[in-house]
Coordinates of C-alpha atoms in Angstrom, one line a residue:
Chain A
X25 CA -60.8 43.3 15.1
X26 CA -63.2 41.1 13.2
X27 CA -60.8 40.5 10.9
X28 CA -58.3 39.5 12.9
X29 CA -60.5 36.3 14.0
X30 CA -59.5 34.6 10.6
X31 CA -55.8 36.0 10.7
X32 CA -55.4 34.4 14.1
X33 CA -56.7 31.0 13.3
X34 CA -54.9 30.9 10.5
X35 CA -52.0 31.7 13.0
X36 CA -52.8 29.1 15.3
X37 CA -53.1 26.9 12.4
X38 CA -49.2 27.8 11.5
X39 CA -47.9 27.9 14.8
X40 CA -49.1 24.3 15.1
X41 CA -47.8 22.9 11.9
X42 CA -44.8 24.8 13.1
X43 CA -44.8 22.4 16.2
X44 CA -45.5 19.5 13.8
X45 CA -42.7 20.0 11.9
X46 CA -40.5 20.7 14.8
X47 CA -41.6 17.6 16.6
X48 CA -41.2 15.7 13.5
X49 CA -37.4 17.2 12.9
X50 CA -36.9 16.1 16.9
X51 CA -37.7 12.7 15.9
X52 CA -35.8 12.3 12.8
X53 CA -32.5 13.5 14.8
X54 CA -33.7 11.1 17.5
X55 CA -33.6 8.4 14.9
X56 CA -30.7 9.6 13.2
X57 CA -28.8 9.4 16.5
X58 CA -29.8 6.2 17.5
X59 CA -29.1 5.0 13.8
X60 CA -25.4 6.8 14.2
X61 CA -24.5 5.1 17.7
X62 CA -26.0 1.5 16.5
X63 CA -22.7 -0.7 16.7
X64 CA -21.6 -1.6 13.2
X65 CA -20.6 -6.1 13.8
X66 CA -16.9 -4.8 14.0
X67 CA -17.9 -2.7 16.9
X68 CA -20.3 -5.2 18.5
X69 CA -17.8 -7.5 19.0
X70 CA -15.9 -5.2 21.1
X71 CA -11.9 -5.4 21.9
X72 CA -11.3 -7.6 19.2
X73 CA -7.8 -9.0 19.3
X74 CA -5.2 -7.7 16.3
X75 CA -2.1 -8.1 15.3
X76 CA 0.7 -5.9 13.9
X77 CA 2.0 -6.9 10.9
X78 CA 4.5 -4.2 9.7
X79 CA 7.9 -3.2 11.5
X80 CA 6.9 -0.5 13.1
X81 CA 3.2 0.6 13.3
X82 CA 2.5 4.1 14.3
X83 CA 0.0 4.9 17.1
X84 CA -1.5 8.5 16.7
X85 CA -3.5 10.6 19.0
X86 CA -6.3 11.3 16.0
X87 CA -7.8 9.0 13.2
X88 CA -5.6 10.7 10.5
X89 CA -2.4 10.9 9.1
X90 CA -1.4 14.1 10.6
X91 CA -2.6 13.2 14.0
X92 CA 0.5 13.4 16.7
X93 CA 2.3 10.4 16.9
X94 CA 2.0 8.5 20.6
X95 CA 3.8 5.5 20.1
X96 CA 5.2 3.0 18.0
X97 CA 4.4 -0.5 18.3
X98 CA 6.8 -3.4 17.0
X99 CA 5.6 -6.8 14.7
X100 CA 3.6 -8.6 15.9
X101 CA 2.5 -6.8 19.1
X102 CA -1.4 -8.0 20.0
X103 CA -3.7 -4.9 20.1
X104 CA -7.3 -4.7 21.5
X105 CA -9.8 -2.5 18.8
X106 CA -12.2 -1.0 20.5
X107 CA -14.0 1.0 17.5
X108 CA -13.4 1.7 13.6
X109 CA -13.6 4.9 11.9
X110 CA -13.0 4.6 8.4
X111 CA -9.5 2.9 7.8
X112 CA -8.5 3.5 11.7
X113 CA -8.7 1.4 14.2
X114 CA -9.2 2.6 18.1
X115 CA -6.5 0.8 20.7
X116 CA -5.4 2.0 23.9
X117 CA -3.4 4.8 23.4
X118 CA -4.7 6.0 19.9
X119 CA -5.4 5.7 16.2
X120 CA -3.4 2.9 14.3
X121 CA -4.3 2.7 10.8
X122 CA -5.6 -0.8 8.6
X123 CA -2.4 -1.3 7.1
X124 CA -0.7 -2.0 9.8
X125 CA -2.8 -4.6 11.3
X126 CA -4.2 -8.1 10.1
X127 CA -6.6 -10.3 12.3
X128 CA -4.0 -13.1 12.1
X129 CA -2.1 -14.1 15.2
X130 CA 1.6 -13.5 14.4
X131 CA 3.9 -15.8 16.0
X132 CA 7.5 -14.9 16.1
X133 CA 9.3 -17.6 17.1
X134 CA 7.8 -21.5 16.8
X135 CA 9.4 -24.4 17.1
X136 CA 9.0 -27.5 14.7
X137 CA 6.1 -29.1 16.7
X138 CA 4.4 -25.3 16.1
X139 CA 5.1 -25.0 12.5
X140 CA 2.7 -28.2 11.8
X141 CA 0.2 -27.1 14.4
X142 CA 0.0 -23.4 13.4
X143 CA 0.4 -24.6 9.6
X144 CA -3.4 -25.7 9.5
X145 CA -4.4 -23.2 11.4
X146 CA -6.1 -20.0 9.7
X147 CA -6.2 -17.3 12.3
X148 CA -2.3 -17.9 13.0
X149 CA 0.2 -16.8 10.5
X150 CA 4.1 -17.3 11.6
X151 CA 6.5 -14.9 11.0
X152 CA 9.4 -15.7 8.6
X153 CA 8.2 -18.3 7.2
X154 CA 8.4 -18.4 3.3
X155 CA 10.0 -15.6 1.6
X156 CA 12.5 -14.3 4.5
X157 CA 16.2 -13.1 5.2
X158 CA 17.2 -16.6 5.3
X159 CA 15.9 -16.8 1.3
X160 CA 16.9 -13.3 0.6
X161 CA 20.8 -14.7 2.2
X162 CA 21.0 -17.6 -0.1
X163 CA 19.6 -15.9 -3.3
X164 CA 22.4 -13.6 -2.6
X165 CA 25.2 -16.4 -2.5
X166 CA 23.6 -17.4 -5.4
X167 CA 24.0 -14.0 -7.1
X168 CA 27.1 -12.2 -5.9
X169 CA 26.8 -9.7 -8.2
X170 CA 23.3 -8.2 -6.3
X171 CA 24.4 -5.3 -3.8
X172 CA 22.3 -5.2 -1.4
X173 CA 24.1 -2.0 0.2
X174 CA 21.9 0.7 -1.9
X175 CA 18.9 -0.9 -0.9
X176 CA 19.9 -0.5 3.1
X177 CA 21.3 3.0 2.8
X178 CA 18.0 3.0 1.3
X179 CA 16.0 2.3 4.2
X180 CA 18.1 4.5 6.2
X181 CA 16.6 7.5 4.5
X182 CA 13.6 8.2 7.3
X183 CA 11.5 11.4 7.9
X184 CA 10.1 12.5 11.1
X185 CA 6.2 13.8 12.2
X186 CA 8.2 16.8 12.9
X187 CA 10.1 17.5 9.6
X188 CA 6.9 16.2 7.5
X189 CA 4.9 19.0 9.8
X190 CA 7.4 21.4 8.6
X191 CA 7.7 20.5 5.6
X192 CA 4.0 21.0 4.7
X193 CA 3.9 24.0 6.5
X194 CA 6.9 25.5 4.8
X195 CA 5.8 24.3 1.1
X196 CA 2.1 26.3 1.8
X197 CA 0.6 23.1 1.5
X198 CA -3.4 22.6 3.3
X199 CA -3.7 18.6 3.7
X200 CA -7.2 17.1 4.1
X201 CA -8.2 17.2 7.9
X202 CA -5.3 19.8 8.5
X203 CA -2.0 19.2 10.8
X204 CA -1.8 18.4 14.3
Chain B
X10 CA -9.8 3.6 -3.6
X11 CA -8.2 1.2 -1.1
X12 CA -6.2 -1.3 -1.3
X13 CA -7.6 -5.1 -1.1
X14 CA -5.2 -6.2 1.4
X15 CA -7.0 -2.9 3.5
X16 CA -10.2 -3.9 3.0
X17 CA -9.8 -7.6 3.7
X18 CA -8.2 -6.6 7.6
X19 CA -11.2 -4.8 8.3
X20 CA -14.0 -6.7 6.5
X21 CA -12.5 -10.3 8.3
X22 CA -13.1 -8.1 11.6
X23 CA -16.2 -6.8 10.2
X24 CA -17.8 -10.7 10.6
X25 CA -15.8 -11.7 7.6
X26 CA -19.0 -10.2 5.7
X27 CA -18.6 -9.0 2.0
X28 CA -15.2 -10.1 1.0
X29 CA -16.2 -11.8 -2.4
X30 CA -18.3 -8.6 -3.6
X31 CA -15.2 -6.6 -3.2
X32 CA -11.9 -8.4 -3.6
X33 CA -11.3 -8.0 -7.3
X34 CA -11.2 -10.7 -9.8
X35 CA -7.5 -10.8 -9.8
X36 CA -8.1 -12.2 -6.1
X37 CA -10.6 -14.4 -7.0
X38 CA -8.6 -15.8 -9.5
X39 CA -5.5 -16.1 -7.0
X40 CA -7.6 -18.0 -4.8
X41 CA -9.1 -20.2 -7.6
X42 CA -6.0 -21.5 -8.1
X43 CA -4.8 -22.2 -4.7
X44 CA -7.5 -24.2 -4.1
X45 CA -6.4 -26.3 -6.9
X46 CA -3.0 -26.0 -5.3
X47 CA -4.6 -27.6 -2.2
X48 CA -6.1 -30.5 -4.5
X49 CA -2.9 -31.2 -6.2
X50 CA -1.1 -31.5 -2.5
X51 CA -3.5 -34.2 -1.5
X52 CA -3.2 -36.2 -4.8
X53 CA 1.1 -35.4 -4.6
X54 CA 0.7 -36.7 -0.7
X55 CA -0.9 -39.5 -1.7
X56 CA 1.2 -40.9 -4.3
X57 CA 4.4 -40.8 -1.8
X58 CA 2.6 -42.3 1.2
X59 CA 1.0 -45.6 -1.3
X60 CA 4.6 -45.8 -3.1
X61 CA 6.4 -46.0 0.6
X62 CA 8.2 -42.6 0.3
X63 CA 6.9 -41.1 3.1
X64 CA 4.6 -42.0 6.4
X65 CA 1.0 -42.1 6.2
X66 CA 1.0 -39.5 8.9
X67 CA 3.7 -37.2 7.3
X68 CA 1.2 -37.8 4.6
X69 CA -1.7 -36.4 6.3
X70 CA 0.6 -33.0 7.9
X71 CA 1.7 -32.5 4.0
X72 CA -2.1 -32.7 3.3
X73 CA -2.8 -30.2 6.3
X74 CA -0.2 -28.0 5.5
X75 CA -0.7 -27.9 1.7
X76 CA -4.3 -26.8 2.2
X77 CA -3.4 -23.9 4.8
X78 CA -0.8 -22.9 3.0
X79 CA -2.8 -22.5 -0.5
X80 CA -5.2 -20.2 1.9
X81 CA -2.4 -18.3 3.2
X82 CA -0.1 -17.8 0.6
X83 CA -2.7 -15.7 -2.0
X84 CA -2.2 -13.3 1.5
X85 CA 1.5 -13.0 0.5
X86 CA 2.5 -11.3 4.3
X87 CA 3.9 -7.9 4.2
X88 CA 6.5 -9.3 5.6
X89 CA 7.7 -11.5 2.5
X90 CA 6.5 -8.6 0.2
X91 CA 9.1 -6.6 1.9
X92 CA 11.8 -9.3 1.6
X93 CA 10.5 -9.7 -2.3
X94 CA 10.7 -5.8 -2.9
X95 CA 14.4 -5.9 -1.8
X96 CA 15.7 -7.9 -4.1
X97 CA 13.5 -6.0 -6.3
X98 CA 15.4 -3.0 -5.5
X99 CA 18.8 -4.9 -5.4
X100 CA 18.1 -5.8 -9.4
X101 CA 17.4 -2.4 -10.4
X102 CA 20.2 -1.0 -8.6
X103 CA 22.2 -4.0 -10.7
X104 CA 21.2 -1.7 -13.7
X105 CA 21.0 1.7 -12.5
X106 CA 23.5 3.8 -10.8
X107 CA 22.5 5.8 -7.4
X108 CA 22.6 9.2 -7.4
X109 CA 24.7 10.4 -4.6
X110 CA 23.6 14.0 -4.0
X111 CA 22.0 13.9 -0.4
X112 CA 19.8 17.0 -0.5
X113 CA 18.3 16.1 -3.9
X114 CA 17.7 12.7 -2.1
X115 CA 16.5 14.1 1.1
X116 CA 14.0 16.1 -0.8
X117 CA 12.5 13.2 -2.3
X118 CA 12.0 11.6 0.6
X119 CA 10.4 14.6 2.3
X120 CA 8.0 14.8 -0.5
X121 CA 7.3 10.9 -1.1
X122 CA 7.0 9.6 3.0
X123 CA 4.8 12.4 3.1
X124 CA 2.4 11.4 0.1
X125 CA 2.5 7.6 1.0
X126 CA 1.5 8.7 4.8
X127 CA -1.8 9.7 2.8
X128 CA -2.1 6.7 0.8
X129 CA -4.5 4.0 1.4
X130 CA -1.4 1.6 2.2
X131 CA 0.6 4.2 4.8
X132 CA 1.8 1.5 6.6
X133 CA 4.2 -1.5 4.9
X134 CA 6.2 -3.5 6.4
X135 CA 9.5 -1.5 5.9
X136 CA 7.9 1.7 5.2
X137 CA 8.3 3.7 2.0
X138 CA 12.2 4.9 0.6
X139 CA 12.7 7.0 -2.3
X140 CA 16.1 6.9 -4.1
X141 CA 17.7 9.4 -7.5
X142 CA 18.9 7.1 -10.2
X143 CA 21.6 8.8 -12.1
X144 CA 20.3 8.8 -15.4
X145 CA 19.0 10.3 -18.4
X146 CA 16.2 7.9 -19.2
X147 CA 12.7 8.7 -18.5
X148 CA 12.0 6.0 -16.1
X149 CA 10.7 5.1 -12.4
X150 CA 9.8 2.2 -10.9
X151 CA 8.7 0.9 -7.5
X152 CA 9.4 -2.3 -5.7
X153 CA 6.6 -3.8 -3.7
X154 CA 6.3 -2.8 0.0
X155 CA 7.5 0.6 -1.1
X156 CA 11.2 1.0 -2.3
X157 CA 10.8 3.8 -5.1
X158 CA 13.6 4.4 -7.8
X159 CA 13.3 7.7 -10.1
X160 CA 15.3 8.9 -12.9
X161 CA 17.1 12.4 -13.3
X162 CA 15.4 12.3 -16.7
X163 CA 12.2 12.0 -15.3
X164 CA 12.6 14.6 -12.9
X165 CA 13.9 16.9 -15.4
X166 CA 10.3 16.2 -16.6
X167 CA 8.9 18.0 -13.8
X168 CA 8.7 22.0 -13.6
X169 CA 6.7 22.3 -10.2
X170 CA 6.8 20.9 -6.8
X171 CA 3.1 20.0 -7.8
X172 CA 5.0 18.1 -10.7
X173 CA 7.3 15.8 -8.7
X174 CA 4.7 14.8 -6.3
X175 CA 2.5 13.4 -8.9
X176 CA 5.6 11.0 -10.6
X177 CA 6.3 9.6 -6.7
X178 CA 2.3 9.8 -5.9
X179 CA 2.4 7.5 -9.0
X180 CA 4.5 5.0 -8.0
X181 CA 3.0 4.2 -4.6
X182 CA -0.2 3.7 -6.3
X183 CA 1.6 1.1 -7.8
X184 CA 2.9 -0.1 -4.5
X185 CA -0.8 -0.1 -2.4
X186 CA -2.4 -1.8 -5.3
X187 CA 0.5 -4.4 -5.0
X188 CA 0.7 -4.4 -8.9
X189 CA 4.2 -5.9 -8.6
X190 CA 3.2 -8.8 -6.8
X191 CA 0.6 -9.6 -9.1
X192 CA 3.0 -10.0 -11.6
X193 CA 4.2 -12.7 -10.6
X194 CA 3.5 -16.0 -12.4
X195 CA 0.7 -17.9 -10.8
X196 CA 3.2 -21.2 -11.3
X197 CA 5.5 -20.2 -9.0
X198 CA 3.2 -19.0 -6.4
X199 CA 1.9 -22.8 -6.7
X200 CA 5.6 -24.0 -6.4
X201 CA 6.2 -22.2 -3.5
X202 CA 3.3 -23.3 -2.0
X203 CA 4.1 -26.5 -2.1
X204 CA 7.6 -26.0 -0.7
X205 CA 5.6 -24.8 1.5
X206 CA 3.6 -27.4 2.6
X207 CA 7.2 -29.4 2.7
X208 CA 8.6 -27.1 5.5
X209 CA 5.4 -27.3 7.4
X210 CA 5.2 -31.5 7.7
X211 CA 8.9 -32.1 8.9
X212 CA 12.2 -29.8 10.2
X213 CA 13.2 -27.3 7.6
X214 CA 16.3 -28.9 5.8
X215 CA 18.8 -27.4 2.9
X216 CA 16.8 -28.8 -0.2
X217 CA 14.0 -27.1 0.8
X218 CA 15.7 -23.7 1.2
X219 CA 17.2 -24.6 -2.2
X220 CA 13.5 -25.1 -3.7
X221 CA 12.2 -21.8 -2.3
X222 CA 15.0 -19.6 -3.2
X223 CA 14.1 -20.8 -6.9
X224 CA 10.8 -20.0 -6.4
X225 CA 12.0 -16.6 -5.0
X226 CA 14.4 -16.0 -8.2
X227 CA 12.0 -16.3 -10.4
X228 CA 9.3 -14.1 -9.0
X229 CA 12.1 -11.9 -8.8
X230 CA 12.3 -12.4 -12.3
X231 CA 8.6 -12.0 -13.2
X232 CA 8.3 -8.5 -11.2
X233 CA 11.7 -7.0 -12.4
X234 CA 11.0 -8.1 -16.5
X235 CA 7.7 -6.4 -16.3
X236 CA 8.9 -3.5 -14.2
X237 CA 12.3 -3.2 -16.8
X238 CA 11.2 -4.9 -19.9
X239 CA 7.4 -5.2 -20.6
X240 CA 5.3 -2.8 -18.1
X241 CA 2.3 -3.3 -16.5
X242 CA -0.9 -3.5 -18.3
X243 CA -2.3 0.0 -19.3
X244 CA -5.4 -0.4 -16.9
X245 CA -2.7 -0.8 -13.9
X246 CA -1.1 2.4 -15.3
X247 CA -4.0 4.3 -15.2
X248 CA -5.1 3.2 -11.9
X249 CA -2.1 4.5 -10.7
X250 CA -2.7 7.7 -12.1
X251 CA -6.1 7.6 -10.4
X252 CA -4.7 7.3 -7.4
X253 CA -2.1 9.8 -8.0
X254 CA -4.7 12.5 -8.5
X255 CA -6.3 10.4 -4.9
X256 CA -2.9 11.0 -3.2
X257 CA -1.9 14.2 -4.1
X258 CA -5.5 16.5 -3.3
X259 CA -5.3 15.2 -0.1
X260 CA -1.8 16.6 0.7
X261 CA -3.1 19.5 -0.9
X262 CA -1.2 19.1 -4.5
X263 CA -3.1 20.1 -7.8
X264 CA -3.5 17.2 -9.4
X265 CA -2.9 19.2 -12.6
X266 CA 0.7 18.4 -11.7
X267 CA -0.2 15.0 -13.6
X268 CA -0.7 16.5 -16.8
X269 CA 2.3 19.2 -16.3
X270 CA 4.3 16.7 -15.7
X271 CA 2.7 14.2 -19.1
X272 CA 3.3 17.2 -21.2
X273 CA 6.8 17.6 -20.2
X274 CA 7.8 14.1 -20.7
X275 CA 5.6 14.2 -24.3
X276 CA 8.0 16.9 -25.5
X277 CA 11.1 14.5 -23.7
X278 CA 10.6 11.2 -24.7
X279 CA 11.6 9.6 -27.4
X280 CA 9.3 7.0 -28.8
X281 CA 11.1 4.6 -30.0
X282 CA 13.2 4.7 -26.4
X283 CA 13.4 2.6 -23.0
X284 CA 11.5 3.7 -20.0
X285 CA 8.4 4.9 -20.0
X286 CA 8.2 5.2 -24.0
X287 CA 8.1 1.6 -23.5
X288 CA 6.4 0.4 -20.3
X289 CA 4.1 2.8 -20.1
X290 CA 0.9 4.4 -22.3
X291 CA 1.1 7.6 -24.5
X292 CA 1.4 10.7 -22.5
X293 CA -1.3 12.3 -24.1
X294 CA -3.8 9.1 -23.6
X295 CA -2.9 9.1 -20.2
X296 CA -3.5 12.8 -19.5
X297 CA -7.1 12.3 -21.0
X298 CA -7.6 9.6 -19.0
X299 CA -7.0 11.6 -16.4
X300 CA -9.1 14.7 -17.0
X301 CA -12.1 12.1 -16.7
X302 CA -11.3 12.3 -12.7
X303 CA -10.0 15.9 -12.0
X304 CA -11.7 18.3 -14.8
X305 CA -10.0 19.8 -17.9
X306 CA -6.7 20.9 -17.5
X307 CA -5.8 24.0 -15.8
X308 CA -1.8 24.6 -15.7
X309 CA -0.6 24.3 -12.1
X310 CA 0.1 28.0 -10.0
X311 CA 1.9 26.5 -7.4
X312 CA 2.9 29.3 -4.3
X313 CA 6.4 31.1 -4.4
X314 CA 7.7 29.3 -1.3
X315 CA 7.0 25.6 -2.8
X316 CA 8.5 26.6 -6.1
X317 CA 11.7 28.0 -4.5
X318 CA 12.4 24.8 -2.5
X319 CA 11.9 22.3 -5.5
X320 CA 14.1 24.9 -7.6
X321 CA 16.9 24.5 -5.0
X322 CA 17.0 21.4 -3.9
X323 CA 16.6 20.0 -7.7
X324 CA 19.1 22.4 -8.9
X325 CA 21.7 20.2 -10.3
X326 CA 19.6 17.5 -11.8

């Protein structure tokens, strides 16, 4: 028994390092939690206003690329962000990814008055202008020998969610962040 | 590796923190000169107004306007990259045949949408297309905003599934790091801009259309002479390899497919031919290049299933 006098305190003396270190592994996840849900600028803003500047952006129901689709949203449609994780973007009904969205308000249609107001302004860009099927019409007039026929059969050729879902399943393929 | 166009979305919501650390230099450069651009408006402006051809106030809006525009054009929209990569696509269709088989088309559709969904540019503004050009040369090419041609002689280059994917997972590497608009002459970026500037200070009339379809033609020009003629620069080539490699692990390719498919086209090409023999690097520098980013070769051992597929639905090419 004498012995075990020593053995014990020496015990003790683990046991309470042991609650040391435990205490000191609570805090750090404490921290690291508190670090994790500190609002990057992005995020402190909250709902910050967007814009969508492709055709048709997809919505999906996860921050990836396999994530189901919910909607689709047309040019220029405003969206609210309410948080960022990595290259997606939270709105309403999903996941939309960077691509698809600038900060810029698109305008669709402006009138001449607009053009020179919305001209000097930077957080407005108006659709059309520049480079647009009005130029694309008159380079063509100008060069009859362009078809342009290819290049919309072209754009015709579309895949689905679905038939990319099957298609990765069928060629034994394992994407990053699997399929949904 | 994104794409600068990605990064700037997010960074300007980020508190527009950080953008000159990582926009690259050719952005910087872009915007150097379009703030010249703006400068040379101003003077221009000035000019007409004191010699009478214009209004003092038109002369102020043509100021205005020129200055926006020189910020906004370096942004070239996706919307006029997509009208841009059309008549990209319309030019090398002037000089290529299509190649009408529809399942050999639908495949590489299946397999490219799929790899660009994973790219850091998923989303352009008239999504990504894929099209067979009926021909023997080694050769692909991609417009900007994501039109993609390929060549049966390039896909005779590929043996695997694994293969295939890395030529197309190529190409929109290419198209997110928007190499084709950058080679476009920084002159007529500054003439458009201040065509530009024109449309903005008073209604849009014929002369001006005139003025920016020139502009357009020869950007046209500048893309489709580098993308036919001269190539892109051999650091933009291996970029896009780079991002191949990106592209294709995380749609759960081997990026060995790379080097399969190099050493294929090595034993194919003729040196002293068009295509890649002449737009591109050396097969074999560009397959070291690679192993720096995915390890020493290891030949691809792609699953039954895949192989069968690519086998049949490239079985005529």
């Amino acid at each position: 028994m004498k012995n075990s006098c020593p053995h014990s305190v020496f015990q003790k003396e683990i046991a309470r390092e042991g609650i040391i270190h435990r205490k000191m592994i609570r805090a750090l996840i404490v921290l690291l939690i508190v670090v994790m849900i500190i609002p990057f600028p992005a995020i402190a803003d909250g709902n910050q206003t967007m814009s969508v500047q492709v055709k048709d952006a997809q919505v999906r129901s996860t921050p990836s690329f396999m994530g189901r689709l919910v909607t689709t949203l047309s040019y220029g449609a405003k969206v609210q962000v309410q948080t960022e994780k990595g290259d997606w973007a939270k709105i309403g009904p999903g996941w939309i990814h960077a691509s698809a969205l600038t900060p810029k308000e698109i305008v669709l249609k402006a009138g001449a008055a607009d053009v020179d107001r919305y001209a000097s302004g930077e957080e407005v860009a108006l659709a059309g202008k520049g480079f647009n099927k009005q130029v694309e019409g008159a380079h063509k007039a100008a060069n009859p020998n362009l078809d342009y026929g290819w290049v919309d059969r072209m754009e015709g050729f579309t895949v689905s969610g679905d038939e990319m879902r099957r298609f990765i399943r069928e060629g034994d393929l394992s994407p990053e962040g699997g399929v949904q | 590796m994104k794409t600068d166009r990605n990064r700037r979305a997010f960074l300007i919501s980020a508190g527009k923190t950080g953008l000159a650390i990582t926009a690259g230099p050719a952005l910087a450069a872009l915007l150097a000169g379009c703030e010249t651009m703006g400068q040379i408006t101003e003077v221009g402006s000035n000019i007409a107004a004191s010699t009478g051809l214009i209004s003092h106030d038109q002369a102020a809006s043509l100021t205005r306007s020129g200055h926006a525009v020189a910020k906004t054009f370096t942004d070239i929209t996706p919307e006029q990259e997509y009208y841009i990569g059309r008549t990209v696509g319309a030019v090398i269709l002037e000089k290529y045949r299509p190649y009408s088989d529809t399942n050999a088309n639908r495949y590489v559709n299946l397999l490219g949408q799929s790899l660009a969904q994973v790219s850091d540019m998923p989303q352009t503004y008239g999504g990504y297309h894929f099209l067979i050009l009926d021909s023997d040369d080694i050769n692909a090419l991609s417009a900007p905003g994501g039109l993609i041609f390929v060549t049966r002689g390039l896909l005779r280059c590929c043996r695997s599934e694994d293969a295939a994917a890395a030529v197309l997972a190529h190409e929109i590497g290419h198209v997110q790091l928007q190499h084709g608009l950058q080679a476009i002459k920084k002159s007529r970026i500054t003439s458009a801009i201040a065509i530009i500037g024109v449309e903005s200070a008073k209604t849009f009339a014929g002369q001006d259309l005139a003025n920016l379809t020139q502009a357009f033609e020869g950007a046209i020009t500048d893309i489709t002479k580098t993308l036919i003629n001269n190539g892109y620069s051999r650091s933009y080539e291996y970029s896009a390899d780079q991002a191949a490699a990106t592209i294709m692990g995380r749609l759960g390719y081997d990026p060995n497919g790379l080097a399969d498919m190099l050493m294929e086209m090595e034993q194919r090409l003729d040196p002293g031919g068009l295509g890649f023999a002449k737009t591109h690097p050396d097969p074999a520098a560009r397959i070291s290049s690679i192993e720096k980013h995915i390890g020493r070769y290891r030949p691809v051992a792609p699953p039954s299933s895949r192989q069968a597929r690519f086998e049949k639905a490239l079985v005529r090419i």
